XYZ file of C-alpha atoms in Angstrom:
774
model
C -76.850 -69.407 13.629
C -80.138 -71.245 14.080
C -80.153 -75.071 13.762
C -81.876 -76.537 10.708
C -84.952 -78.752 10.902
C -82.952 -82.002 10.728
C -80.446 -80.823 13.301
C -83.273 -79.581 15.533
C -84.989 -82.945 15.349
C -81.776 -84.696 16.290
C -80.929 -82.315 19.090
C -84.452 -82.156 20.466
C -84.317 -85.919 20.514
C -81.286 -86.074 22.830
C -81.334 -89.550 24.272
C -82.999 -90.333 27.564
C -79.666 -91.750 28.626
C -77.971 -88.389 28.037
C -80.584 -86.474 29.956
C -80.685 -89.073 32.681
C -76.966 -88.488 32.933
C -77.822 -84.861 33.715
C -80.581 -86.124 36.102
C -83.269 -84.271 34.152
C -86.509 -85.335 32.511
C -86.365 -86.151 28.746
C -87.048 -83.441 26.209
C -89.987 -85.492 24.960
C -91.722 -84.850 28.292
C -91.338 -81.116 27.832
C -92.883 -81.436 24.390
C -95.863 -83.305 25.768
C -96.401 -80.552 28.390
C -96.665 -77.845 25.707
C -99.715 -75.586 25.930
C -102.766 -76.519 23.843
C -102.703 -75.319 20.245
C -98.912 -75.524 19.940
C -97.132 -78.345 18.137
C -94.851 -80.689 20.010
C -91.908 -79.441 17.971
C -92.877 -75.830 18.636
C -93.088 -76.506 22.357
C -89.718 -78.176 22.241
C -88.178 -75.280 20.387
C -89.717 -72.784 22.806
C -88.446 -74.469 25.923
C -85.158 -75.703 24.467
C -83.147 -72.710 25.672
C -84.675 -72.811 29.161
C -84.101 -76.562 29.372
C -80.438 -76.412 28.373
C -79.911 -73.464 30.728
C -81.436 -75.490 33.563
C -79.153 -78.412 32.668
C -76.078 -76.218 32.828
C -77.271 -74.451 35.983
C -77.859 -77.741 37.761
C -74.457 -79.024 36.656
C -72.757 -75.954 38.018
C -74.779 -75.802 41.210
C -74.457 -79.445 42.232
C -71.460 -80.654 44.093
C -70.774 -83.943 42.367
C -68.721 -86.658 43.963
C -66.026 -86.845 41.370
C -64.960 -90.191 40.074
C -61.517 -88.789 39.565
C -61.150 -88.215 43.255
C -61.832 -91.858 43.944
C -58.811 -92.878 41.909
C -56.507 -90.244 43.416
C -56.168 -87.710 40.601
C -54.756 -84.262 41.282
C -57.248 -81.384 40.936
C -56.763 -78.749 38.281
C -58.765 -75.831 39.595
C -55.611 -73.847 40.051
C -54.476 -74.441 36.442
C -55.548 -72.008 33.743
C -56.536 -73.173 30.257
C -53.492 -71.515 28.751
C -51.193 -73.397 31.100
C -52.874 -76.680 30.213
C -52.459 -76.032 26.504
C -48.805 -75.047 26.821
C -47.713 -77.844 29.135
C -44.554 -79.595 28.021
C -44.304 -83.374 28.016
C -42.532 -84.684 31.080
C -42.138 -87.861 33.060
C -45.267 -89.109 34.826
C -47.830 -87.357 32.616
C -50.822 -89.261 31.249
C -51.312 -88.621 27.555
C -53.048 -89.949 24.452
C -51.077 -90.750 21.310
C -51.648 -92.168 17.840
C -50.392 -95.747 17.804
C -51.187 -96.071 14.107
C -53.694 -94.720 11.584
C -56.577 -96.497 13.300
C -55.722 -96.563 17.003
C -55.139 -94.025 19.754
C -53.931 -95.218 23.174
C -53.425 -93.774 26.641
C -49.904 -93.942 28.031
C -47.712 -92.655 30.862
C -44.462 -90.874 30.018
C -41.421 -92.784 31.349
C -38.319 -90.940 30.108
C -36.865 -89.004 27.180
C -35.627 -90.928 24.155
C -33.029 -88.798 22.429
C -33.570 -85.103 21.853
C -37.258 -85.118 20.923
C -38.826 -88.533 21.424
C -40.267 -90.064 24.577
C -40.534 -93.592 25.962
C -44.054 -94.314 27.224
C -45.905 -97.269 28.756
C -49.272 -97.625 27.051
C -52.561 -98.993 28.369
C -51.543 -102.483 27.255
C -48.335 -102.333 29.300
C -46.135 -102.029 26.217
C -43.108 -99.724 26.098
C -42.920 -97.559 22.960
C -40.877 -94.667 21.691
C -43.131 -91.906 20.355
C -42.602 -88.630 18.550
C -44.165 -85.378 19.780
C -46.321 -85.312 16.632
C -48.004 -88.525 17.769
C -49.319 -86.939 20.965
C -52.980 -85.978 20.572
C -53.798 -84.896 24.132
C -52.052 -84.390 27.477
C -54.490 -85.143 30.290
C -54.358 -82.236 32.793
C -53.677 -82.860 36.487
C -51.898 -86.189 36.008
C -48.396 -85.604 37.369
C -46.692 -88.828 38.520
C -49.549 -90.957 37.192
C -49.176 -94.698 37.866
C -49.439 -96.637 34.589
C -51.131 -99.496 36.431
C -54.148 -97.189 36.921
C -54.782 -96.570 33.200
C -57.259 -99.465 32.984
C -59.212 -98.138 35.970
C -59.153 -94.633 34.478
C -60.583 -95.926 31.203
C -63.242 -97.955 32.990
C -64.430 -94.869 34.898
C -64.374 -92.840 31.678
C -66.847 -95.229 30.081
C -69.506 -94.011 32.517
C -69.165 -90.477 31.122
C -68.798 -91.173 27.395
C -72.315 -90.683 26.078
C -72.044 -89.353 22.487
C -75.540 -87.835 22.649
C -74.098 -85.200 24.999
C -72.628 -83.682 21.843
C -76.086 -83.122 20.379
C -77.337 -81.087 23.368
C -74.103 -79.128 23.692
C -74.142 -78.293 19.988
C -77.699 -76.907 20.289
C -76.635 -74.552 23.074
C -73.321 -73.469 21.584
C -74.522 -73.095 18.000
C -77.270 -70.696 19.064
C -74.659 -68.561 20.818
C -72.136 -69.132 18.009
C -69.591 -69.942 20.703
C -66.362 -71.939 20.312
C -64.836 -73.780 23.267
C -61.643 -75.456 24.433
C -61.713 -79.048 25.620
C -61.672 -77.927 29.244
C -64.471 -75.406 28.685
C -66.534 -78.120 27.054
C -65.863 -80.388 30.056
C -67.008 -77.646 32.384
C -70.205 -77.120 30.351
C -71.295 -80.765 30.108
C -69.769 -82.262 33.254
C -69.490 -79.217 35.535
C -65.774 -79.904 36.007
C -62.444 -79.372 34.227
C -60.592 -82.047 36.098
C -58.601 -84.896 34.626
C -61.269 -87.487 33.980
C -63.871 -85.023 32.718
C -61.378 -83.200 30.503
C -60.206 -86.454 28.949
C -63.811 -87.515 28.277
C -64.525 -84.129 26.686
C -61.440 -84.537 24.480
C -62.449 -88.074 23.598
C -65.929 -87.043 22.473
C -64.829 -83.935 20.575
C -61.817 -85.486 18.842
C -63.872 -88.390 17.522
C -66.928 -86.353 16.593
C -67.490 -86.032 12.856
C -70.867 -84.283 12.905
C -71.332 -81.422 15.371
C -67.946 -79.758 16.016
C -64.873 -78.921 13.985
C -61.391 -78.443 15.418
C -59.640 -75.141 14.725
C -56.274 -73.887 15.924
C -56.008 -70.552 17.735
C -52.641 -69.327 19.065
C -51.441 -72.855 19.696
C -54.642 -73.932 21.435
C -57.184 -76.454 20.137
C -60.594 -74.832 19.813
C -63.764 -76.673 18.853
C -66.311 -74.709 16.885
C -69.937 -75.810 16.348
C -70.579 -76.584 12.691
C -73.254 -74.713 10.691
C -76.685 -76.316 10.670
C -76.634 -77.138 6.939
C -73.301 -78.893 7.355
C -74.619 -80.891 10.317
C -77.598 -81.928 8.206
C -75.309 -83.226 5.470
C -72.948 -84.949 7.904
C -75.854 -86.631 9.648
C -77.120 -87.837 6.300
C -73.697 -89.234 5.467
C -73.392 -90.809 8.878
C -76.717 -92.571 8.518
C -75.764 -93.693 5.023
C -72.454 -95.055 6.319
C -74.185 -96.895 9.131
C -76.573 -98.452 6.617
C -73.653 -99.392 4.347
C -71.760 -100.878 7.292
C -74.798 -102.956 8.167
C -75.106 -104.159 4.560
C -71.421 -105.050 4.558
C -71.796 -106.973 7.806
C -74.733 -108.930 6.384
C -72.858 -109.655 3.143
C -69.778 -110.839 5.023
C -72.036 -113.149 7.013
C -73.351 -114.588 3.721
C -69.798 -115.124 2.482
C -68.702 -116.846 5.662
C -71.764 -119.084 5.648
C -71.195 -120.095 2.016
C -67.486 -120.607 2.630
C -68.236 -123.021 5.485
C -70.529 -125.222 3.361
C -69.189 -128.416 1.723
C -68.338 -128.191 -1.977
C -71.537 -129.782 -3.260
C -73.818 -127.646 -1.092
C -72.590 -124.142 -1.928
C -75.168 -121.669 -3.297
C -75.347 -121.472 -7.111
C -73.876 -118.468 -8.867
C -77.259 -117.011 -9.860
C -78.341 -116.845 -6.206
C -75.718 -114.117 -5.663
C -77.197 -112.062 -8.491
C -80.860 -111.977 -7.481
C -80.735 -109.118 -4.955
C -79.267 -105.877 -6.295
C -77.212 -104.972 -3.213
C -75.672 -108.443 -3.009
C -75.108 -108.436 -6.775
C -73.180 -105.145 -6.598
C -70.850 -106.487 -3.926
C -70.181 -109.860 -5.550
C -69.568 -108.171 -8.906
C -67.162 -105.759 -7.210
C -65.189 -108.760 -5.948
C -65.295 -110.256 -9.442
C -64.031 -107.044 -11.051
C -61.293 -106.819 -8.389
C -60.261 -110.436 -9.063
C -59.701 -109.728 -12.766
C -58.072 -106.293 -12.245
C -60.882 -104.581 -14.143
C -62.628 -102.548 -11.454
C -63.560 -98.897 -11.164
C -62.784 -96.827 -8.058
C -66.067 -97.646 -6.316
C -65.695 -101.387 -6.976
C -62.103 -101.254 -5.739
C -63.183 -99.551 -2.513
C -66.080 -101.943 -1.942
C -64.019 -105.059 -2.699
C -61.219 -103.830 -0.446
C -63.655 -103.366 2.454
C -65.103 -106.845 1.912
C -61.679 -108.496 1.808
C -60.593 -106.630 4.929
C -63.756 -107.673 6.788
C -63.133 -111.278 5.750
C -59.537 -111.147 6.965
C -58.062 -111.421 3.451
C -55.293 -109.341 1.916
C -56.464 -106.694 -0.534
C -55.155 -108.479 -3.636
C -56.754 -109.815 -6.800
C -55.603 -113.346 -5.948
C -57.285 -113.097 -2.534
C -60.535 -111.971 -4.191
C -60.334 -114.900 -6.612
C -59.689 -117.357 -3.795
C -62.679 -116.019 -1.863
C -64.991 -116.267 -4.882
C -63.895 -119.859 -5.438
C -64.294 -120.704 -1.733
C -67.907 -119.490 -1.660
C -68.761 -121.359 -4.874
C -69.335 -118.284 -7.056
C -66.475 -119.323 -9.342
C -65.424 -122.877 -10.202
C -61.857 -123.812 -9.307
C -60.702 -123.520 -12.930
C -62.598 -120.346 -13.836
C -61.350 -118.621 -16.975
C -60.787 -115.058 -15.783
C -60.027 -113.827 -19.293
C -63.714 -114.141 -20.173
C -64.393 -111.421 -17.586
C -61.154 -109.518 -18.099
C -61.882 -109.011 -21.802
C -65.658 -108.762 -21.329
C -66.287 -111.574 -23.815
C -69.871 -111.901 -25.023
C -70.775 -115.559 -24.500
C -74.528 -115.146 -25.018
C -76.852 -113.398 -27.451
C -79.609 -110.880 -26.900
C -83.218 -112.000 -27.212
C -83.552 -109.899 -30.351
C -80.634 -111.622 -32.095
C -81.896 -115.068 -31.081
C -85.370 -114.213 -32.307
C -84.070 -113.176 -35.738
C -82.006 -116.379 -35.953
C -85.035 -118.533 -35.107
C -87.088 -116.801 -37.789
C -84.440 -117.656 -40.370
C -84.465 -121.292 -39.300
C -88.208 -121.430 -39.902
C -88.321 -119.583 -43.220
C -85.261 -118.796 -45.304
C -85.853 -119.037 -49.063
C -82.742 -119.437 -51.215
C -82.456 -116.422 -53.495
C -79.668 -118.193 -55.465
C -81.588 -121.427 -55.986
C -82.101 -120.853 -59.701
C -78.367 -120.431 -60.335
C -76.981 -123.130 -58.046
C -75.091 -125.867 -59.838
C -75.954 -129.373 -58.701
C -72.707 -131.018 -57.566
C -74.405 -133.569 -55.326
C -73.018 -136.391 -57.506
C -69.439 -135.642 -56.392
C -67.715 -137.598 -53.648
C -67.209 -134.949 -50.975
C -64.727 -135.187 -48.079
C -65.155 -132.940 -45.036
C -62.013 -133.223 -42.876
C -61.656 -131.458 -39.532
C -60.843 -132.015 -35.858
C -63.119 -134.546 -34.187
C -64.880 -131.998 -31.983
C -65.558 -129.443 -34.746
C -68.927 -127.779 -34.163
C -69.032 -125.613 -37.286
C -68.219 -127.427 -40.529
C -67.675 -124.912 -43.288
C -65.485 -126.535 -45.946
C -65.163 -129.822 -47.846
C -63.168 -131.187 -50.798
C -63.696 -133.093 -54.048
C -61.275 -134.077 -56.826
C -61.139 -135.907 -60.134
C -58.621 -136.586 -62.867
C -59.552 -135.122 -66.228
C -59.145 -137.085 -69.486
C -56.006 -135.096 -70.291
C -54.433 -136.206 -66.995
C -54.757 -132.880 -65.209
C -56.304 -132.723 -61.738
C -59.488 -130.795 -61.038
C -60.243 -129.849 -57.441
C -63.351 -128.411 -55.825
C -63.155 -126.572 -52.531
C -66.752 -126.407 -51.305
C -67.453 -123.698 -48.739
C -70.619 -123.329 -46.671
C -72.846 -120.469 -47.842
C -74.066 -118.527 -44.761
C -74.784 -115.439 -46.879
C -77.939 -117.132 -48.165
C -79.261 -116.551 -44.611
C -77.878 -113.042 -44.197
C -78.037 -109.565 -45.611
C -75.126 -107.115 -45.329
C -75.644 -104.650 -42.443
C -78.455 -106.759 -40.960
C -78.709 -107.348 -37.209
C -77.015 -110.764 -37.504
C -74.294 -109.356 -39.738
C -73.533 -106.535 -37.260
C -73.486 -109.040 -34.404
C -70.972 -111.175 -36.294
C -68.779 -108.166 -37.094
C -68.589 -107.132 -33.432
C -67.587 -110.678 -32.477
C -65.107 -111.032 -35.339
C -64.711 -114.774 -34.979
C -65.919 -117.850 -33.193
C -63.956 -118.478 -30.008
C -62.599 -121.962 -29.483
C -61.454 -122.851 -25.975
C -60.583 -126.203 -24.391
C -63.715 -125.853 -22.263
C -66.273 -124.345 -24.653
C -67.013 -122.896 -28.078
C -68.637 -119.478 -28.483
C -69.827 -119.292 -32.105
C -69.882 -116.095 -34.151
C -73.556 -116.743 -34.949
C -76.252 -118.149 -32.625
C -75.564 -121.816 -32.083
C -78.563 -123.379 -33.837
C -77.927 -121.267 -36.903
C -74.152 -121.748 -37.000
C -73.916 -125.437 -36.160
C -76.987 -126.680 -37.972
C -78.479 -124.585 -40.773
C -75.246 -122.920 -41.920
C -72.885 -125.890 -41.471
C -72.324 -128.647 -43.996
C -74.143 -131.827 -42.986
C -73.231 -135.369 -44.027
C -75.672 -136.969 -46.500
C -77.750 -133.775 -46.802
C -78.155 -131.383 -49.710
C -76.237 -128.313 -48.572
C -76.021 -124.845 -50.078
C -72.426 -123.949 -50.810
C -70.051 -121.823 -52.843
C -67.706 -124.071 -54.815
C -64.291 -122.909 -55.980
C -63.041 -125.243 -58.699
C -59.408 -125.282 -59.859
C -57.610 -127.173 -62.611
C -53.888 -127.546 -61.965
C -50.997 -127.511 -64.382
C -48.722 -130.543 -63.957
C -46.293 -128.367 -61.964
C -49.001 -127.400 -59.434
C -49.761 -123.888 -60.621
C -53.332 -122.835 -61.407
C -54.397 -123.436 -65.021
C -58.089 -122.586 -64.723
C -60.509 -121.615 -61.941
C -64.172 -120.793 -61.418
C -66.490 -119.860 -58.558
C -70.170 -120.747 -58.526
C -73.123 -121.255 -56.229
C -73.733 -124.970 -55.766
C -75.536 -127.761 -53.970
C -73.415 -130.586 -52.538
C -74.069 -133.700 -50.488
C -71.062 -134.413 -48.210
C -70.095 -138.094 -48.405
C -67.605 -138.365 -45.531
C -67.124 -136.475 -42.291
C -63.558 -137.414 -41.353
C -61.185 -136.466 -38.563
C -57.565 -135.799 -39.469
C -56.676 -139.121 -37.885
C -59.386 -140.923 -39.861
C -58.384 -139.308 -43.153
C -54.716 -140.154 -42.542
C -55.651 -143.774 -41.889
C -57.616 -143.925 -45.169
C -54.638 -142.476 -47.038
C -52.288 -145.087 -45.571
C -54.752 -147.861 -46.459
C -54.629 -146.741 -50.138
C -58.060 -148.203 -50.874
C -59.005 -148.499 -54.537
C -62.495 -147.104 -53.919
C -61.004 -143.967 -52.355
C -59.293 -142.831 -55.549
C -60.639 -139.276 -55.153
C -58.898 -138.977 -51.773
C -55.626 -140.183 -53.319
C -56.006 -137.580 -56.081
C -56.439 -134.901 -53.446
C -53.246 -136.082 -51.752
C -51.394 -136.001 -55.078
C -52.668 -132.488 -55.765
C -51.544 -131.361 -52.290
C -48.094 -132.784 -52.913
C -47.518 -131.059 -56.257
C -48.968 -127.818 -54.876
C -46.509 -127.883 -51.949
C -43.619 -128.461 -54.366
C -44.753 -125.590 -56.585
C -45.090 -123.192 -53.633
C -41.606 -124.116 -52.408
C -40.296 -123.268 -55.870
C -41.943 -119.850 -55.435
C -40.104 -119.239 -52.151
C -42.681 -120.403 -49.580
C -41.463 -120.790 -46.015
C -42.063 -123.856 -43.869
C -43.758 -122.856 -40.595
C -45.228 -126.255 -39.642
C -45.108 -126.909 -35.892
C -46.228 -129.428 -33.318
C -49.460 -128.000 -31.927
C -51.296 -129.169 -28.802
C -55.067 -129.383 -28.648
C -57.023 -129.971 -25.454
C -60.631 -130.832 -24.786
C -61.855 -130.564 -21.192
C -64.954 -132.438 -20.081
C -66.970 -131.148 -17.083
C -64.699 -128.073 -16.660
C -66.599 -126.816 -13.599
C -65.503 -129.834 -11.560
C -62.427 -129.401 -9.332
C -60.723 -132.273 -11.186
C -62.177 -132.311 -14.723
C -61.182 -134.796 -17.413
C -58.439 -133.436 -19.686
C -57.945 -134.972 -23.137
C -54.677 -133.947 -24.798
C -54.027 -134.274 -28.536
C -50.653 -133.321 -29.995
C -50.966 -132.537 -33.690
C -47.999 -132.710 -36.008
C -48.766 -130.327 -38.847
C -46.749 -132.528 -41.158
C -49.519 -135.113 -40.759
C -50.610 -136.103 -44.339
C -54.295 -135.221 -43.833
C -53.452 -131.885 -42.220
C -51.064 -131.024 -45.050
C -53.699 -132.016 -47.599
C -56.353 -129.745 -46.084
C -53.885 -126.895 -45.583
C -52.770 -126.990 -49.228
C -56.359 -126.979 -50.467
C -57.283 -124.006 -48.296
C -54.267 -122.082 -49.616
C -55.241 -123.042 -53.174
C -58.775 -121.724 -52.595
C -57.420 -118.430 -51.237
C -55.172 -117.997 -54.266
C -58.058 -118.704 -56.682
C -60.407 -116.228 -54.961
C -57.687 -113.539 -55.039
C -57.237 -114.144 -58.787
C -61.030 -113.985 -59.263
C -61.175 -110.676 -57.428
C -58.255 -109.253 -59.366
C -59.646 -110.336 -62.756
C -63.054 -108.809 -61.987
C -61.922 -105.705 -60.021
C -63.751 -106.757 -56.878
C -62.766 -105.071 -53.586
C -61.752 -107.893 -51.237
C -59.677 -108.283 -48.038
C -56.460 -109.329 -49.820
C -53.747 -110.613 -47.505
C -50.026 -110.519 -48.214
C -46.687 -111.113 -46.573
C -43.425 -109.663 -47.902
C -40.517 -112.009 -48.452
C -38.059 -112.080 -45.569
C -34.727 -110.323 -45.996
C -33.143 -113.598 -44.904
C -32.916 -116.253 -47.584
C -34.870 -119.473 -47.048
C -31.612 -121.409 -47.444
C -30.130 -119.633 -44.394
C -31.653 -122.240 -42.091
C -31.226 -125.252 -44.344
C -28.628 -126.623 -41.905
C -31.365 -127.120 -39.293
C -33.380 -130.335 -39.333
C -36.832 -130.065 -40.888
C -39.587 -129.603 -38.358
C -40.172 -127.315 -35.379
C -36.567 -126.090 -35.005
C -36.375 -124.880 -38.601
C -39.919 -123.478 -38.450
C -39.087 -121.412 -35.342
C -36.018 -120.011 -37.109
C -38.077 -119.171 -40.203
C -40.809 -117.483 -38.149
C -38.246 -115.402 -36.258
C -37.233 -113.482 -39.407
C -40.714 -112.917 -40.883
C -41.732 -109.389 -41.751
C -45.081 -107.879 -40.832
C -48.152 -109.006 -42.767
C -49.940 -106.627 -45.124
C -53.503 -106.092 -46.341
C -54.970 -104.378 -49.356
C -58.631 -104.007 -50.247
C -58.329 -103.114 -53.944
C -55.837 -105.555 -55.444
C -53.920 -108.723 -54.443
C -50.666 -108.498 -52.482
C -47.933 -111.105 -52.955
C -47.806 -113.578 -50.083
C -44.140 -114.448 -49.745
C -44.606 -116.851 -46.821
C -47.131 -118.968 -48.750
C -45.311 -118.484 -52.082
C -48.400 -117.337 -54.013
C -49.234 -114.109 -55.910
C -52.325 -113.265 -53.858
C -54.484 -114.644 -51.066
C -57.988 -114.118 -49.670
C -59.321 -116.024 -46.685
C -62.554 -117.574 -47.932
C -63.026 -121.021 -46.390
C -64.427 -120.194 -42.925
C -67.363 -117.774 -43.353
C -69.281 -119.276 -40.410
C -66.468 -118.621 -37.944
C -64.444 -115.713 -39.391
C -66.127 -112.421 -40.231
C -63.485 -111.313 -42.749
C -64.156 -114.517 -44.719
C -67.866 -113.608 -44.639
C -67.056 -110.185 -46.106
C -65.316 -111.889 -49.028
C -68.427 -114.033 -49.569
C -70.688 -110.958 -49.676
C -68.492 -109.399 -52.364
C -68.084 -112.514 -54.522
C -71.735 -113.550 -54.251
C -72.894 -110.085 -55.352
C -70.689 -110.353 -58.449
C -72.092 -113.806 -59.240
C -75.608 -112.325 -59.150
C -74.540 -109.503 -61.469
C -74.836 -106.898 -58.718
C -72.439 -104.267 -57.465
C -70.417 -105.311 -54.388
C -72.177 -104.203 -51.167
C -68.946 -102.750 -49.744
C -66.301 -100.408 -51.103
C -62.609 -100.900 -50.367
C -62.872 -98.259 -47.643
C -65.868 -100.016 -46.082
C -63.975 -103.298 -46.060
C -60.955 -101.709 -44.416
C -63.043 -100.228 -41.586
C -65.012 -103.391 -40.906
C -61.904 -105.554 -41.093
C -60.256 -103.304 -38.507
C -63.223 -103.687 -36.127
C -63.362 -107.447 -36.600
C -59.588 -107.801 -36.254
C -59.612 -106.205 -32.790
C -61.981 -108.926 -31.611
C -59.950 -111.592 -33.392
C -56.866 -110.528 -31.410
C -58.812 -110.936 -28.166
C -60.070 -114.349 -29.289
C -56.520 -115.487 -30.067
C -55.319 -114.259 -26.691
C -58.174 -116.092 -24.991
C -57.408 -119.295 -26.852
C -53.674 -119.069 -26.206
C -54.041 -118.327 -22.484
C -56.693 -120.985 -21.926
C -54.745 -123.621 -23.840
C -51.611 -122.899 -21.823
C -53.522 -122.995 -18.522
C -54.938 -126.443 -19.278
C -51.596 -127.724 -20.555
C -50.074 -126.690 -17.228
C -52.979 -128.291 -15.352
C -52.367 -131.465 -17.365
C -48.666 -131.399 -16.458
C -49.446 -130.673 -12.799
C -51.297 -133.978 -12.581
C -48.502 -136.061 -14.084
C -46.433 -138.408 -11.876
C -43.517 -136.732 -10.166
C -40.202 -137.559 -11.813
C -41.681 -138.375 -15.226
C -39.189 -137.746 -18.031
C -40.149 -135.663 -21.051
C -38.550 -135.686 -24.476
C -37.613 -132.113 -25.448
C -36.347 -130.484 -28.624
C -33.962 -127.515 -28.511
C -35.651 -124.761 -30.555
C -33.279 -121.840 -29.952
C -30.745 -120.380 -27.535
C -31.642 -117.156 -25.732
C -28.357 -116.439 -23.967
C -25.363 -118.681 -23.372
C -26.864 -122.120 -22.562
C -30.338 -120.782 -21.704
C -32.575 -122.391 -24.327
C -36.201 -122.599 -25.414
C -37.319 -126.214 -25.524
C -40.384 -127.894 -26.984
C -41.815 -130.726 -24.903
C -42.572 -132.961 -27.853
C -45.159 -135.182 -26.148
C -47.124 -132.207 -24.831
C -46.588 -129.482 -27.424
C -45.654 -126.746 -24.950
C -42.543 -124.560 -24.942
C -40.426 -123.954 -21.847
C -37.138 -122.224 -21.046
C -34.256 -123.817 -19.128
C -30.487 -124.272 -19.124
C -29.084 -127.173 -21.133
C -25.626 -128.557 -20.563
C -24.880 -129.562 -24.137
C -26.363 -129.845 -27.618
C -27.304 -127.515 -30.454
C -30.538 -126.276 -32.030
C -32.532 -129.266 -33.277
C -30.997 -131.711 -30.785
C -33.073 -133.586 -28.243
C -32.793 -133.471 -24.455
C -34.582 -135.057 -21.514
C -36.146 -132.992 -18.754
C -38.219 -133.408 -15.607
C -40.737 -130.987 -14.139
C -39.574 -128.848 -11.236
C -42.598 -126.631 -10.602
C -46.040 -126.224 -12.200
C -48.614 -123.590 -11.119
C -51.362 -123.146 -13.737
C -53.036 -120.127 -12.116
C -49.716 -118.267 -11.827
C -48.531 -119.437 -15.271
C -45.396 -121.023 -13.831
C -43.630 -123.934 -15.528
C -40.026 -124.828 -14.789
C -38.059 -127.892 -15.847
C -34.559 -129.264 -15.295
C -32.482 -131.141 -17.809
C -31.520 -134.652 -16.864
C -27.787 -135.145 -17.306
C -26.723 -138.034 -19.514
C -25.048 -140.031 -16.718
C -28.154 -139.610 -14.502
C -30.332 -140.902 -17.317
C -28.263 -144.002 -17.690
């Protein structure tokens, strides 16, 4: 078994310290003395055997002054190897045992502990009970060893523990293909089998992971030199591990340095991503923090946390990333957990910019000019994408005509284009308290595609004439041009309605139409699901204490009801248009509940009744060939059509309808629509989860900052078990569970906060008893 080139280089390079230990000249000297015409390596190889032989001969011939003698150890010349191997544990012996998975200690046996175990005093002076399986080595020649001498024994051993001895010994033994016991190895390298030398031989061999492998033979531990190829591979791994350990040490130093800096001086996030090796480690911590790591990231993150003195938990990883400034305090982990795309590729952005520069309107010649109408766009005050607006008038016969104007993004897009595919794989715009991630690139979505006040805007207008009872008498859909007159918030529109201004007659007509539509839908069995909904906008979210603006929206608000009714009316009209013209569309339906609407009539109108109604709803349905009755809305068919800038399924409906208006075949079959709707819907579910989780986090953060002891008005929504109830904090819009002493569903109660932890999603409240309140 001849050593390989790598192993030969290592062995021929036995350290000067090792050879000095043998009191011989370094191998490098022998190489330099090689005859002319022979390489240094060849000279080394030629004299290697003679050199090792001379080492061993000198070791055996010298009479060394043994260190073990100086500390009073018994000699072992009279003990055979077999006797050493078969020695039983007894009082006074010095042995090595596994303290735990990472530590081995020397100890002196004190006394038996039961039938099998032994009480020992270890090198730290600590008494322990150990099992026989924990014993890794019994040091020969150590009868009646004094435990106070263990420290001195270890100190003397340090003089003999040169790991490079293994390299030279492996070269000799591998050439002879010879296996050795610990004591034989001690005799070869130290010229002695006595206590100290035998222990040092055991220490080196038992911790060696490169040159020797332990095998069992008739109860004895034998160490066999590994094959050269295996040594090569193990050396490579060892060097790689040493390099990785060094990288880890340097990275931990970076973390500790960043952690020690004041908040405003921490390195920016992008500085951790510039160097690939640092990037891999910080991203491993990030993946570990969001429980989305692979095996390699889990191993790397675990090593980093251990080196930093942290527990190996996702919360510890998050805390560390916040402490070094990589994450802000209020980081939204769901963005990483669900791998949300918050940016666009250069290619997508480039295509969007080209459209902004040059986008001719292919429908210009058929657009109807409706710019003379008074147009109301009503939305939340921070709406970034404005995609619908309303107009109304009273016809000479007294009937009401309504226009629902919808932004026309399809005039910028082609089905199956790069922007269309991008929108499909996003499914929807994502609205969070801290940011908006639009379905299309921002400049396109929020400027060119959106309706703009006082500007001629391309749109698709759905016009409806109502019967006096609120049902649809006539409808039409056409390409149009509008000029929005008002951009109103719900609060602003409600104020205008209450003011009842003569010049805002069109707005009053819209309110009247909404009212008769709601009555008609109720007559068709619609179900009231209006709730109190919170809305939060967070300014400077990366600050430790950002500004939180809370809005609690009552969906019975007149302006909100007006807009809601008009959107439902539009969906019903588009479904009828699709049905009348056999157009494949994403028709939405909802079967009537098996529970009659009147079953909850005893509950007060509002959230309590809505929660009861929602609890008995059946699963929604979709069809892509014909309308499906929508029992919840109380209409014969429904197609979402009013948000094509922020909902991809709405955009699909626009593609289909617009093609029909141009006299073309629809671009998508029913099967196509079903597949694309499925893809988009998966992303919509993620977006809803993101919105829900983020909203709840910031609601809890808002509550955490409130004065201790503040009372909150709560509404009992339902009972879960006995007096355990779900409450709605009316002034905040969040639901919570607690025990209430009295009351029924729909009654009010007063509560105070007990505990709020946003990051752990913990909110607990306690009801205030009536006598305490007074």
